[in-house]
Each structure stands twice: as structure tokens, then as C-alpha cells.
Steps between C-alpha positions, in 0.01 A plus 500: 500500500710589196804371719374149521538421135833558339515424127874499480811618686833572339849608634629818349650834577322842497636832426424734798497841342491677853847336590650461161565125557390160415325288760461123503165342581180327376262621218151381598206474265144476670163510353488876550829635512891497418723523818858513578650387846848547595676193636700662810240729639179330356366854424257542203690732282258517187131394500258593235172363357506308177232758352732791548780342266516684148812318371732192560821491293826313482780765490878522541756773495884529538451466878192288527476166329204256462274727689123520530316828526144560617349836429233580779324833464816745473736262670730264342611200696835308415544142551829297435676172584161317447476149574454254317526754214351817368284338234308259738422807719404727220269236341323439830448869593403612142248206492322599826511870398374439147213267630397771719453294815320790686297630205193679563276209386639282750476755777140553423433132493572450859270731701380441841325165567129618466257202480164545307201262514541463110864439521455229789234340260727502195795372681315215670352395160844501338664299794220251467560460117857477570440229764283311259743516207781385727304199604414435132865524403586239776239259380623551142852416603392192677308401181803552282720275738223243443530531130880475521448168701258381243751561209777319701258186523418526144884512403540200719225309321648591161835353612331182609325493165821491345648226691170286434545570126850391505411182670213423287715554196751242619202257567362549143840456333587127374720312715767459248506890448780622741368854494215675655261492210365845428702649771740702315238662278295564825800651680566736191135619493501565886820686477383706217181586702729587810716723284209669333340554842819644667580730195150644491501862597300569826185667448510882574309642799418852621746630741391835673733765615404563865718822551788638343721760676847679446774364712872547583655150423801355676638147404636328795681718778727799453459545131391798295143585526307590193143636407259230367149367539328211673193318350305272733304258278273209594775254380810659637711827542675690230793724572593731216775779457468856414448446133250214554752246438427171682745448800338193637175310501395300829233228438259492798620155614853610465482766758646370830497799716354863501661710780330835588771721660283810532173619328728622205758212475469142418736214402393218253727183524502166302718244659718238344726208620872514371470852340424866624153597581314747268416797710361840429453799736221736402434851656218705379291793619200317376596183664192527744279447205650168396549341836131403542525303178816349600352391834213342307710321250783392732329467824709181608831651384487849616677625806490832663801642656625810700246786445253279330439301807356793684267566229377135485452511895298830465276345244433186700426706814217683333213264428309761301791507248523128455357514142743762396868516409777541746659751270218727542674583858809585301323765277291605788757625740668663206183680403446617879839652503422698180175596631655623837723753307217629279215547748270788381545813700202598740524861393249436193154629523234321711274455202778315301537258810134434534456425123805264508346335811165466316678336211680258719168392673343461148787270399377142403842335541805642671830507346640229738225274423550556120858404563405182658246414236780553235727252694220240517422537132859447402479177706194386320668578164785278601272216621286530180807483264626195694166330487463555130852357451422197712170431320677523162745239622230273628326522174818374323524227756119377437571470140816298554314277753215449247752420227694266726185326645383431136836366395516282806134351416616429157817331611315281758245401226753411252708299772195326600443384134844380476482293825176333375682392173789343708237308715 
């Protein structure tokens, strides 16, 4: 399974110590290991797990320039002629190594798929709550569109009231007066109101942070990758550098495309006409935690490519996992790989095995069910924050509608009195 997801592949040369020569090939980073494959023979000359790496350094000497060394157990591996450059590869490898993609916590979280009655009950309740909240958010979205249409209608009524006021002013002015009576003063007053309205600061609203993860950021293609962070908020995406300096802020409506290349790599794009698009490539060991929120926030703009397509199809073919995240599959097979290499020995005492079996039978909720419950709770958090933001926006719209209706009623009464005087 580890061969099915390749996080990244780079062209480079590897120093083969047995033959005292450099061999050109590909350096491959997978969720569980680092491998080097020779170009000519296709043979795997080096392969070691991420968990066995003790040091990653950028080194050089009088004979070796711009090299990258990986210390694995007592063996030092040398890589040179790195493409696109040494810094990019170092940042990616160092990120995944530092974040401990195969940490013990992550391995323990993915145990055998054991179903318990209590776990089924909790999962069913949470999935029902998620369905109800999704339906509520759709109703709120439709209600918000209706409020927007009402606001457009009131704006149209206000503009027609201005036209009526201008015509009435012309009718009220004496026939010998060549100008529009009170029109200049009225125009100045209305312009002042419009200016005051446009310059008024927008009312602040709570903007919850859904998830924040460390990432390796690449702006456009074939440029230097640098460490940073990605924050997914209700109102948009915030990409920061290593020292928390803001690199770019994407408003939610400005994001035109989110491409998921693999469970660990995405591309966020904002398109323009007549100038280059704004595009950021984001790579992270914790990206599977952020993908469910991106899928919820940008359901109509997200695209799954390459390795991600297989995970989506696996999720859709399993009706029992319809309420969970597709990225459970990514962490699931990684956890199964770790477990397969760390199976407890059968040479232990029979008493210990019986005690462990009894503890497993007494377990109320299995680890796999806990992971699924955790994913559903994350989705519920995302939906709750979106609902809160939409409710705040609709409250502001209701206040604006109320004031606009009152103002329209006053204008209609005033115009009716003026028309009675003219008749």
C-alpha cells in the first residue's frame, strides 16, 4: 500500500559506497519511507523508513558540492545533483521527518476495524446530527439569498424615490425659476448620506479558525519551497511564512480552484484575466487533517487528482463510511502499515494474552470508531462555525432591511403629502 501514494519524486545522484561511484536516479518520498531507484537498472539502491532517520543535513566538501546527507541508523546516505534544488528537497524531507508522520500516536490510532454496539450507536447519532446541521445550513443559505434579493428590491425602491423627489421638486418650483427648486440642496444631502454610508466601517464579526497546520509553501511552479503554515478560517485561507509573516490571504469567494494532488499536497488558485493567476502549492504531513474542512468549505471548487481519486472512490464504494472523511483512508492504510511491522510477539505468556483479550472485549468504543467520531466532530465544528457566521450576517441584513423599510415608508408618506398639495 505504501507504493500507491508518492508524496514527491526528485531527480538526483546517489553515492554507491560499495562501488565508489555516483549513480543517477530518482529520490522518492512515500508516507512510510525514503527510497532511491537507479535510472538505468531500475534497482532500489537505498530504502529506509522515516522513523529510522536520525539526522538530515546540507553538506559539501572539496569533492562534493551542494549535497544532502541523511543519517539512517549508522549509515550515511549522500545525495547530490538535486533537482530542482537542494533547499526544496531539504525543506520537504525535514518537514515530514519533523512532523513525525509515523509517530506512535498515529500508529495506535489506526487499529483493527472493530465495531462495538456503543460505537455504532454514537456514530449513528453523530451522523444524524451532521445531516440535520447540513440541512439547516442549506436552509439558512437559501434564506440569506432571499434577504439579499429583498435588499436589492429596497435599493431599487430607494432609487425610484429619488427620481420621484426630483420630479416633484421640479413641479413645485415656480414656472419662471429655471432651476430645480430644492434639488441642489437635496442632492448634496443625499450625496452626503451616501458618502457617510460608504465610509462607515463594516461591523466586525467572529471569524473562527477551523484548522491550522504547518506546511511547505511553493508559490507557482519550480520555485523555492519554504516552511510556513496554513490557517483555514470560515471567511477564507491564510498562508503565512516561517516567521508568521502573511504571504497571502484568500477570501472565500476569491478561491477559484483547490486541487488535491495527494492526501498530503494541494494547490490553491485564484484566476485573473490579463494578469498571472495567484497559485500556491502546499505540502504537509498533516494535510489529511485539513482536507475534510476544505472539502466542506469549497465543495464546488475542489478537484481530486492522481492518488486522491482512488481514495474518493474507496470512500464512495463503502456505504458504511459515507459519514466519515475520505482522508480516513489515507491515515488508515498508513496506520495498517505501521501495525504490520510492529505486531506483538506470540511468545508472551498466555495470561497476558488472555488479559489483553478481556480488556479488548470490555472496550466500549474501538480506536477505529473513535477516529471516525473525531472526524465527524470536526465536520460538525466546521458547520457550526459557518452557521454562526451566516446567522450574524443575516442579523445585520435584517437590521438594514428594517431601517430601509422605515425610510421607504417615510419617503412615500412625504411624497403623498406633496402630491396632495399639487392637486
